[in-house]
Amino acid sequence: MNDVVARIAQRSVAKRESGYADEVRRLLDAALQVIGERGTTSRPRVADIVRASGLSNDAFYRHFASKDALVAAILEDGTHRLTAYVAHQMSKESTPEAQVRSWVSGVLSQASEDSAATTRAVLWNAGALTSDTLDGPPSASGPLAALLREPFTELGSPEPDVDTSLAAHAIVGALSDHLWKGTVPGDVDVERIAAFCLRTASRPGACPSE
């Protein structure tokens, strides 16, 4: 293959990839919109999502084998967005204590009135997913725990991987409780969970390693 042929072929591939990326984003955004509108009363059909996206069935099945595969992708995309948001909020703080509080506040913000209904609806739809559809556990706790590793280490955690995992599971559980109860966490909730996380980070001993 000469240089001209290779260059034109690469340009064509780049255009196709850009177009496909746009299709995926439109499908994800449309699905999130439809799921949010349906709430926890009914699950949307592929036809509903395709119609909202302005694309075709062919475009949908070019990227997703099923509606469940799309819901799994929404979970993954949501985890990436939440993790990026929380990381940005933490980057504004200069001390590990403040970073931990920012982490707690950022995660619990998903239960705010603006976000709660859609987040709850996505989790409700995700309840029907199977292990064949998911690439990993349907939880944001892993990526969220990774954000705490540095501040926990600075705070003296003897086992940061264990301690951050415990903290992440605790806050995901607290978030889930607020979502399903329809309650909005306040400053007292943030401070209580932050205090728990800080105690976890600075615990004096460590569990024996296996």
Coordinates of N, CA and C in Angstrom, one line a residue:
M1 N 0.9 -1.2 0.0 CA 0.0 0.0 0.0 C 0.9 1.2 0.0
N2 N 0.7 2.1 -1.0 CA 1.5 3.3 -1.1 C 1.0 4.4 -0.1
D3 N 1.7 5.5 0.0 CA 1.4 6.5 1.0 C 0.0 7.2 0.7
V4 N -0.3 7.4 -0.6 CA -1.5 8.0 -1.0 C -2.7 7.1 -0.6
V5 N -2.6 5.9 -0.9 CA -3.7 4.9 -0.6 C -3.9 4.8 0.9
A6 N -2.8 4.7 1.6 CA -2.8 4.6 3.1 C -3.5 5.8 3.7
R7 N -3.1 7.0 3.2 CA -3.6 8.3 3.8 C -5.1 8.4 3.6
I8 N -5.6 8.1 2.4 CA -7.0 8.2 2.1 C -7.8 7.2 2.9
A9 N -7.2 5.9 3.0 CA -7.9 4.9 3.8 C -8.0 5.3 5.2
Q10 N -6.9 5.8 5.8 CA -7.0 6.3 7.2 C -7.9 7.4 7.4
R11 N -8.0 8.3 6.4 CA -9.0 9.4 6.5 C -10.4 8.9 6.5
S12 N -10.7 7.9 5.7 CA -12.0 7.3 5.6 C -12.4 6.6 6.9
V13 N -11.4 5.9 7.5 CA -11.7 5.2 8.8 C -11.9 6.2 9.9
A14 N -11.1 7.3 9.9 CA -11.3 8.3 10.9 C -12.7 8.9 10.9
K15 N -13.2 9.2 9.6 CA -14.5 9.8 9.5 C -15.6 8.8 10.0
R16 N -15.4 7.5 9.6 CA -16.4 6.5 10.0 C -16.4 6.4 11.6
E17 N -15.2 6.4 12.2 CA -15.1 6.2 13.6 C -15.8 7.4 14.3
S18 N -15.6 8.6 13.8 CA -16.2 9.8 14.3 C -17.7 9.8 14.2
G19 N -18.2 9.3 13.1 CA -19.6 9.1 12.9 C -20.2 8.1 13.9
Y20 N -19.5 7.0 14.1 CA -20.0 6.0 15.0 C -20.0 6.5 16.4
A21 N -19.0 7.2 16.8 CA -18.9 7.8 18.2 C -20.1 8.7 18.4
D22 N -20.4 9.5 17.4 CA -21.6 10.4 17.5 C -22.9 9.6 17.7
E23 N -23.0 8.5 16.9 CA -24.2 7.7 17.0 C -24.3 7.1 18.4
V24 N -23.2 6.6 19.0 CA -23.2 6.0 20.3 C -23.6 7.0 21.4
R25 N -23.1 8.2 21.3 CA -23.4 9.3 22.2 C -24.9 9.7 22.1
R26 N -25.4 9.8 20.9 CA -26.8 10.1 20.7 C -27.7 9.0 21.3
L27 N -27.3 7.8 21.1 CA -28.1 6.7 21.7 C -28.1 6.7 23.2
L28 N -26.9 6.9 23.8 CA -26.8 6.9 25.2 C -27.6 8.1 25.8
D29 N -27.5 9.2 25.2 CA -28.2 10.4 25.7 C -29.7 10.2 25.6
A30 N -30.1 9.7 24.4 CA -31.6 9.4 24.2 C -32.1 8.4 25.2
A31 N -31.4 7.4 25.4 CA -31.8 6.3 26.4 C -31.9 6.9 27.8
L32 N -31.0 7.7 28.2 CA -31.0 8.3 29.5 C -32.2 9.2 29.6
Q33 N -32.5 9.9 28.6 CA -33.7 10.8 28.6 C -35.0 10.0 28.7
V34 N -35.1 8.9 27.9 CA -36.3 8.1 27.9 C -36.5 7.4 29.3
I35 N -35.4 6.8 29.8 CA -35.4 6.1 31.0 C -35.8 7.1 32.2
G36 N -35.3 8.3 32.1 CA -35.7 9.3 33.1 C -37.1 9.6 33.1
E37 N -37.7 9.7 31.9 CA -39.1 10.0 31.7 C -40.0 8.9 32.2
R38 N -39.6 7.7 31.9 CA -40.4 6.5 32.3 C -40.3 6.2 33.8
G39 N -39.2 6.6 34.4 CA -39.0 6.4 35.9 C -38.9 4.9 36.2
T40 N -39.6 4.6 37.3 CA -39.6 3.2 37.7 C -40.9 2.5 37.5
T41 N -41.7 3.0 36.5 CA -43.0 2.4 36.3 C -43.0 1.5 35.0
S42 N -42.1 1.8 34.1 CA -42.1 0.9 32.9 C -40.7 1.1 32.2
R43 N -40.2 0.0 31.6 CA -39.0 0.0 30.9 C -39.2 0.4 29.4
P44 N -38.3 1.3 28.9 CA -38.5 1.7 27.5 C -38.1 0.6 26.5
R45 N -38.7 0.7 25.3 CA -38.4 -0.3 24.3 C -37.3 0.3 23.4
V46 N -36.7 -0.6 22.7 CA -35.6 -0.1 21.7 C -36.2 0.9 20.8
A47 N -37.5 0.7 20.3 CA -38.1 1.7 19.4 C -38.2 3.0 20.0
D48 N -38.5 3.1 21.3 CA -38.6 4.4 22.0 C -37.3 5.1 22.0
I49 N -36.2 4.4 22.3 CA -34.9 5.0 22.3 C -34.4 5.4 20.9
V50 N -34.6 4.6 19.9 CA -34.3 4.9 18.6 C -35.0 6.2 18.1
R51 N -36.3 6.2 18.4 CA -37.1 7.4 18.0 C -36.5 8.7 18.7
A52 N -36.2 8.6 19.9 CA -35.7 9.8 20.7 C -34.3 10.2 20.1
S53 N -33.5 9.3 19.7 CA -32.2 9.6 19.2 C -32.2 10.1 17.8
G54 N -33.3 9.9 17.0 CA -33.4 10.3 15.6 C -32.6 9.5 14.7
L55 N -32.2 8.3 15.2 CA -31.4 7.4 14.4 C -32.3 6.2 13.9
S56 N -31.7 5.1 13.4 CA -32.4 4.0 12.9 C -32.1 2.8 13.7
N57 N -32.9 1.7 13.5 CA -32.7 0.4 14.2 C -31.3 -0.1 13.8
D58 N -30.9 0.1 12.5 CA -29.6 -0.4 12.1 C -28.5 0.3 12.9
A59 N -28.7 1.6 13.1 CA -27.6 2.3 13.9 C -27.6 1.7 15.3
F60 N -28.8 1.4 15.9 CA -28.8 0.9 17.3 C -28.1 -0.4 17.3
Y61 N -28.4 -1.4 16.5 CA -27.8 -2.7 16.5 C -26.4 -2.8 16.0
R62 N -26.0 -1.7 15.3 CA -24.6 -1.6 14.9 C -23.7 -1.5 16.2
H63 N -24.2 -1.0 17.3 CA -23.4 -0.7 18.4 C -23.8 -1.5 19.7
F64 N -25.1 -2.0 19.7 CA -25.6 -2.7 20.9 C -26.3 -3.9 20.5
A65 N -26.0 -5.0 21.1 CA -26.7 -6.3 20.8 C -28.1 -6.3 21.3
S66 N -28.4 -5.5 22.3 CA -29.7 -5.5 22.9 C -29.9 -4.3 23.7
K67 N -31.1 -4.1 24.2 CA -31.4 -2.9 25.1 C -30.6 -3.1 26.4
D68 N -30.5 -4.3 26.9 CA -29.7 -4.5 28.1 C -28.3 -4.1 27.9
A69 N -27.7 -4.3 26.8 CA -26.3 -3.9 26.5 C -26.2 -2.4 26.5
L70 N -27.3 -1.7 26.1 CA -27.3 -0.3 26.1 C -27.4 0.2 27.6
V71 N -28.2 -0.4 28.4 CA -28.4 0.0 29.8 C -27.0 -0.2 30.5
A72 N -26.3 -1.3 30.2 CA -25.0 -1.6 30.8 C -24.0 -0.5 30.4
A73 N -24.1 0.0 29.2 CA -23.2 1.1 28.7 C -23.6 2.4 29.4
I74 N -24.9 2.6 29.7 CA -25.3 3.8 30.4 C -24.7 3.8 31.9
L75 N -24.7 2.6 32.5 CA -24.1 2.5 33.8 C -22.6 2.8 33.8
E76 N -21.9 2.3 32.8 CA -20.5 2.5 32.7 C -20.2 4.0 32.4
D77 N -21.0 4.6 31.5 CA -20.8 6.0 31.2 C -21.1 6.8 32.4
G78 N -22.2 6.5 33.1 CA -22.5 7.3 34.3 C -21.4 7.2 35.4
T79 N -20.8 6.0 35.5 CA -19.7 5.9 36.4 C -18.5 6.8 36.1
H80 N -18.2 6.8 34.8 CA -17.1 7.6 34.3 C -17.4 9.1 34.5
R81 N -18.6 9.5 34.3 CA -19.0 10.9 34.5 C -18.9 11.3 36.0
L82 N -19.5 10.4 36.8 CA -19.5 10.7 38.3 C -18.0 10.7 38.8
T83 N -17.2 9.8 38.4 CA -15.8 9.7 38.8 C -15.1 11.0 38.4
A84 N -15.3 11.4 37.1 CA -14.6 12.6 36.6 C -15.1 13.9 37.4
Y85 N -16.4 13.9 37.7 CA -16.9 15.1 38.5 C -16.3 15.1 39.9
V86 N -16.3 14.0 40.6 CA -15.8 13.9 41.9 C -14.3 14.2 42.0
A87 N -13.6 13.7 41.0 CA -12.1 14.0 40.9 C -11.9 15.5 40.7
H88 N -12.7 16.1 39.9 CA -12.5 17.6 39.7 C -12.8 18.3 41.0
Q89 N -13.9 17.9 41.7 CA -14.2 18.6 42.9 C -13.1 18.4 44.0
M90 N -12.5 17.2 44.0 CA -11.4 17.0 45.0 C -10.2 17.8 44.6
S91 N -9.9 18.0 43.3 CA -8.7 18.7 42.9 C -8.7 20.1 43.4
K92 N -9.8 20.7 43.8 CA -9.9 22.0 44.3 C -9.4 22.2 45.8
E93 N -9.3 21.0 46.4 CA -8.9 21.0 47.9 C -7.4 20.8 48.0
S94 N -6.8 21.3 49.1 CA -5.4 21.2 49.3 C -5.0 20.2 50.4
T95 N -5.9 19.8 51.2 CA -5.6 18.9 52.3 C -6.4 17.6 52.1
P96 N -5.8 16.5 52.6 CA -6.5 15.2 52.4 C -7.9 15.1 53.1
E97 N -8.0 15.8 54.3 CA -9.3 15.8 55.0 C -10.3 16.5 54.1
A98 N -10.0 17.6 53.5 CA -10.9 18.4 52.7 C -11.2 17.6 51.4
Q99 N -10.3 16.9 50.9 CA -10.5 16.0 49.7 C -11.5 14.9 50.0
V100 N -11.4 14.3 51.2 CA -12.3 13.3 51.6 C -13.7 13.8 51.7
R101 N -13.9 15.0 52.3 CA -15.2 15.6 52.4 C -15.8 16.0 51.1
S102 N -14.9 16.4 50.2 CA -15.3 16.8 48.8 C -15.8 15.5 48.1
W103 N -15.1 14.4 48.3 CA -15.5 13.1 47.7 C -16.8 12.7 48.2
V104 N -17.1 12.8 49.5 CA -18.4 12.4 50.0 C -19.5 13.3 49.4
S105 N -19.3 14.6 49.5 CA -20.3 15.6 48.9 C -20.5 15.3 47.5
G106 N -19.5 15.1 46.7 CA -19.7 14.8 45.3 C -20.5 13.6 44.9
V107 N -20.2 12.5 45.7 CA -21.0 11.3 45.4 C -22.4 11.5 45.8
L108 N -22.7 12.0 47.0 CA -24.0 12.2 47.5 C -24.8 13.2 46.7
S109 N -24.2 14.0 45.9 CA -24.9 14.9 45.0 C -25.8 14.2 44.0
Q110 N -25.5 12.9 43.8 CA -26.4 12.2 42.8 C -27.8 12.0 43.4
A111 N -28.0 12.2 44.7 CA -29.3 12.1 45.3 C -30.0 13.4 45.4
S112 N -29.4 14.5 44.8 CA -30.1 15.8 44.8 C -31.3 15.7 43.9
E113 N -32.2 16.7 44.1 CA -33.5 16.7 43.4 C -33.3 16.7 41.9
D114 N -32.2 17.3 41.4 CA -31.9 17.4 39.9 C -31.5 16.1 39.3
S115 N -30.9 15.2 40.1 CA -30.3 14.0 39.6 C -31.0 12.7 40.0
A116 N -31.7 12.8 41.2 CA -32.2 11.6 41.8 C -33.1 10.7 41.0
A117 N -34.1 11.4 40.3 CA -35.1 10.6 39.6 C -34.4 9.8 38.5
T118 N -33.6 10.4 37.7 CA -32.9 9.7 36.6 C -32.0 8.6 37.1
T119 N -31.2 8.9 38.1 CA -30.3 7.9 38.7 C -31.1 6.7 39.2
R120 N -32.2 7.0 39.9 CA -33.0 5.9 40.4 C -33.6 5.1 39.3
A121 N -34.0 5.7 38.2 CA -34.6 5.0 37.1 C -33.6 4.1 36.4
V122 N -32.4 4.6 36.2 CA -31.3 3.9 35.6 C -31.0 2.6 36.4
L123 N -30.9 2.8 37.7 CA -30.6 1.6 38.6 C -31.7 0.6 38.6
W124 N -32.9 1.1 38.5 CA -34.1 0.2 38.4 C -34.1 -0.6 37.1
N125 N -33.7 0.0 36.0 CA -33.6 -0.7 34.8 C -32.4 -1.7 34.8
A126 N -31.4 -1.3 35.5 CA -30.2 -2.1 35.6 C -30.4 -3.3 36.4
G127 N -31.5 -3.3 37.2 CA -31.8 -4.5 38.1 C -32.1 -5.7 37.3
A128 N -32.4 -5.6 36.0 CA -32.8 -6.7 35.2 C -31.6 -7.3 34.4
L129 N -30.4 -6.6 34.6 CA -29.2 -7.0 33.8 C -28.6 -8.3 34.4
T130 N -28.0 -9.1 33.5 CA -27.4 -10.4 34.0 C -25.9 -10.2 33.8
S131 N -25.1 -11.2 34.4 CA -23.7 -11.2 34.3 C -23.2 -11.3 32.8
D132 N -24.0 -11.9 32.0 CA -23.6 -12.0 30.6 C -23.6 -10.6 29.9
T133 N -24.3 -9.7 30.4 CA -24.4 -8.3 29.8 C -23.3 -7.4 30.4
L134 N -23.0 -7.6 31.7 CA -22.1 -6.7 32.3 C -20.7 -7.1 32.2
D135 N -19.8 -6.2 32.0 CA -18.3 -6.5 31.9 C -17.7 -6.6 33.3
G136 N -18.4 -6.1 34.3 CA -17.9 -6.2 35.7 C -19.1 -5.9 36.7
P137 N -18.8 -5.7 37.9 CA -19.8 -5.4 38.9 C -20.5 -4.1 38.6
P138 N -21.9 -4.1 38.7 CA -22.7 -2.9 38.3 C -22.6 -1.9 39.4
S139 N -21.4 -1.5 39.8 CA -21.3 -0.5 40.9 C -20.1 0.4 40.6
A140 N -20.3 1.7 41.1 CA -19.3 2.7 40.9 C -18.2 2.6 42.0
S141 N -18.4 1.7 43.0 CA -17.5 1.7 44.1 C -16.0 1.5 43.8
G142 N -15.7 0.7 42.8 CA -14.3 0.5 42.5 C -13.6 1.8 42.0
P143 N -14.1 2.5 41.0 CA -13.5 3.7 40.5 C -13.6 4.8 41.6
L144 N -14.6 4.9 42.4 CA -14.7 5.9 43.5 C -13.6 5.6 44.5
A145 N -13.4 4.3 44.9 CA -12.4 4.0 45.8 C -11.0 4.4 45.4
A146 N -10.8 4.3 44.1 CA -9.4 4.7 43.6 C -9.2 6.2 43.8
L147 N -10.2 7.0 43.8 CA -10.0 8.4 44.0 C -9.5 8.7 45.5
L148 N -9.8 7.8 46.4 CA -9.5 8.1 47.8 C -8.1 7.6 48.2
R149 N -7.5 6.8 47.3 CA -6.2 6.1 47.7 C -5.2 7.1 48.1
E150 N -5.0 8.2 47.4 CA -3.9 9.2 47.7 C -4.2 9.9 49.0
P151 N -5.4 10.5 49.2 CA -5.7 11.1 50.5 C -5.7 10.1 51.7
F152 N -6.1 8.9 51.5 CA -6.1 7.9 52.6 C -4.7 7.6 52.9
T153 N -3.8 7.5 51.9 CA -2.4 7.2 52.2 C -1.8 8.3 53.0
E154 N -2.1 9.6 52.6 CA -1.6 10.7 53.3 C -2.1 10.8 54.8
L155 N -3.3 10.3 55.0 CA -3.9 10.3 56.3 C -3.3 9.2 57.2
G156 N -2.5 8.3 56.6 CA -1.9 7.3 57.4 C -2.6 5.9 57.4
S157 N -3.4 5.7 56.4 CA -4.1 4.4 56.3 C -3.1 3.3 56.2
P158 N -3.1 2.2 57.0 CA -2.2 1.2 56.9 C -2.4 0.2 55.7
E159 N -3.7 0.2 55.3 CA -4.0 -0.6 54.1 C -5.0 0.2 53.2
P160 N -4.5 1.1 52.4 CA -5.3 2.0 51.7 C -6.3 1.3 50.7
D161 N -5.9 0.2 50.1 CA -6.7 -0.5 49.2 C -8.0 -1.1 49.9
V162 N -7.7 -1.6 51.1 CA -8.8 -2.2 51.9 C -9.7 -1.0 52.4
D163 N -9.1 0.0 53.0 CA -9.9 1.0 53.6 C -10.7 1.9 52.6
T164 N -10.1 2.2 51.4 CA -10.8 2.9 50.4 C -12.0 2.1 49.9
S165 N -11.8 0.8 49.8 CA -12.9 -0.1 49.3 C -14.1 -0.1 50.3
L166 N -13.7 -0.1 51.6 CA -14.8 -0.1 52.7 C -15.5 1.2 52.6
A167 N -14.8 2.3 52.5 CA -15.4 3.7 52.4 C -16.3 3.8 51.2
A168 N -15.8 3.3 50.0 CA -16.6 3.4 48.8 C -17.9 2.6 48.9
H169 N -17.8 1.4 49.4 CA -19.0 0.6 49.6 C -20.0 1.2 50.5
A170 N -19.5 1.8 51.5 CA -20.3 2.5 52.5 C -21.1 3.7 51.9
I171 N -20.4 4.5 51.1 CA -21.1 5.7 50.6 C -22.0 5.3 49.4
V172 N -21.7 4.2 48.6 CA -22.6 3.8 47.6 C -23.9 3.3 48.3
G173 N -23.7 2.6 49.4 CA -24.9 2.1 50.1 C -25.7 3.2 50.6
A174 N -25.1 4.3 51.2 CA -25.8 5.4 51.7 C -26.5 6.2 50.6
L175 N -25.8 6.3 49.4 CA -26.5 6.9 48.3 C -27.7 6.2 47.8
S176 N -27.6 4.9 47.8 CA -28.7 4.0 47.4 C -29.9 4.2 48.3
D177 N -29.6 4.2 49.6 CA -30.7 4.5 50.6 C -31.4 5.8 50.3
H178 N -30.7 6.8 50.1 CA -31.3 8.1 49.8 C -32.1 8.1 48.5
L179 N -31.6 7.4 47.5 CA -32.3 7.4 46.2 C -33.6 6.7 46.4
W180 N -33.6 5.5 47.0 CA -34.9 4.7 47.1 C -35.8 5.3 48.1
K181 N -35.4 6.0 49.1 CA -36.2 6.7 50.1 C -36.7 8.0 49.6
G182 N -36.1 8.5 48.5 CA -36.5 9.8 48.0 C -36.0 11.0 48.9
T183 N -35.0 10.8 49.7 CA -34.5 11.8 50.6 C -33.2 12.5 50.0
V184 N -33.0 13.7 50.3 CA -31.8 14.5 49.9 C -30.9 14.6 51.0
P185 N -29.6 14.1 50.9 CA -28.7 14.2 52.0 C -28.3 15.7 52.2
G186 N -28.2 16.1 53.5 CA -27.8 17.4 53.8 C -26.4 17.5 54.3
D187 N -26.0 18.7 54.9 CA -24.7 18.9 55.4 C -24.3 17.9 56.5
V188 N -25.4 17.6 57.3 CA -25.1 16.7 58.5 C -24.8 15.3 58.0
D189 N -25.4 14.9 56.9 CA -25.1 13.6 56.3 C -23.7 13.5 55.8
V190 N -23.4 14.6 55.1 CA -22.0 14.7 54.5 C -21.0 14.6 55.6
E191 N -21.2 15.4 56.6 CA -20.2 15.4 57.7 C -20.1 14.1 58.4
R192 N -21.2 13.4 58.6 CA -21.2 12.1 59.3 C -20.5 11.1 58.5
I193 N -20.7 11.0 57.2 CA -20.0 10.0 56.4 C -18.6 10.4 56.2
A194 N -18.3 11.7 56.1 CA -16.9 12.1 56.0 C -16.1 11.7 57.3
A195 N -16.7 11.9 58.4 CA -16.1 11.5 59.7 C -15.8 10.0 59.7
F196 N -16.8 9.2 59.2 CA -16.6 7.8 59.2 C -15.4 7.5 58.3
C197 N -15.3 8.1 57.1 CA -14.2 7.8 56.2 C -12.9 8.3 56.8
L198 N -12.8 9.4 57.5 CA -11.6 9.8 58.1 C -11.1 8.9 59.2
R199 N -12.1 8.4 60.0 CA -11.7 7.4 61.0 C -11.2 6.1 60.4
T200 N -11.8 5.7 59.3 CA -11.4 4.5 58.6 C -9.9 4.7 58.0
A201 N -9.7 5.9 57.5 CA -8.3 6.2 57.0 C -7.3 6.2 58.0
S202 N -7.6 6.7 59.2 CA -6.6 6.8 60.3 C -6.7 5.8 61.3
R203 N -7.3 4.6 61.0 CA -7.4 3.6 62.1 C -6.0 3.1 62.4
P204 N -5.7 2.8 63.7 CA -4.4 2.6 64.1 C -3.8 1.2 63.7
G205 N -4.7 0.3 63.5 CA -4.2 -1.1 63.2 C -4.6 -1.5 61.8
A206 N -4.2 -2.7 61.4 CA -4.5 -3.2 60.1 C -4.9 -4.6 60.2
C207 N -5.9 -5.0 59.4 CA -6.3 -6.4 59.4 C -5.1 -7.3 58.8
P208 N -4.9 -8.5 59.3 CA -3.8 -9.3 58.8 C -4.0 -9.6 57.3
S209 N -3.0 -9.5 56.6 CA -3.1 -9.8 55.1 C -3.1 -11.3 54.9
E210 N -4.0 -11.7 54.0 CA -4.1 -13.1 53.7 C -3.2 -13.5 52.5

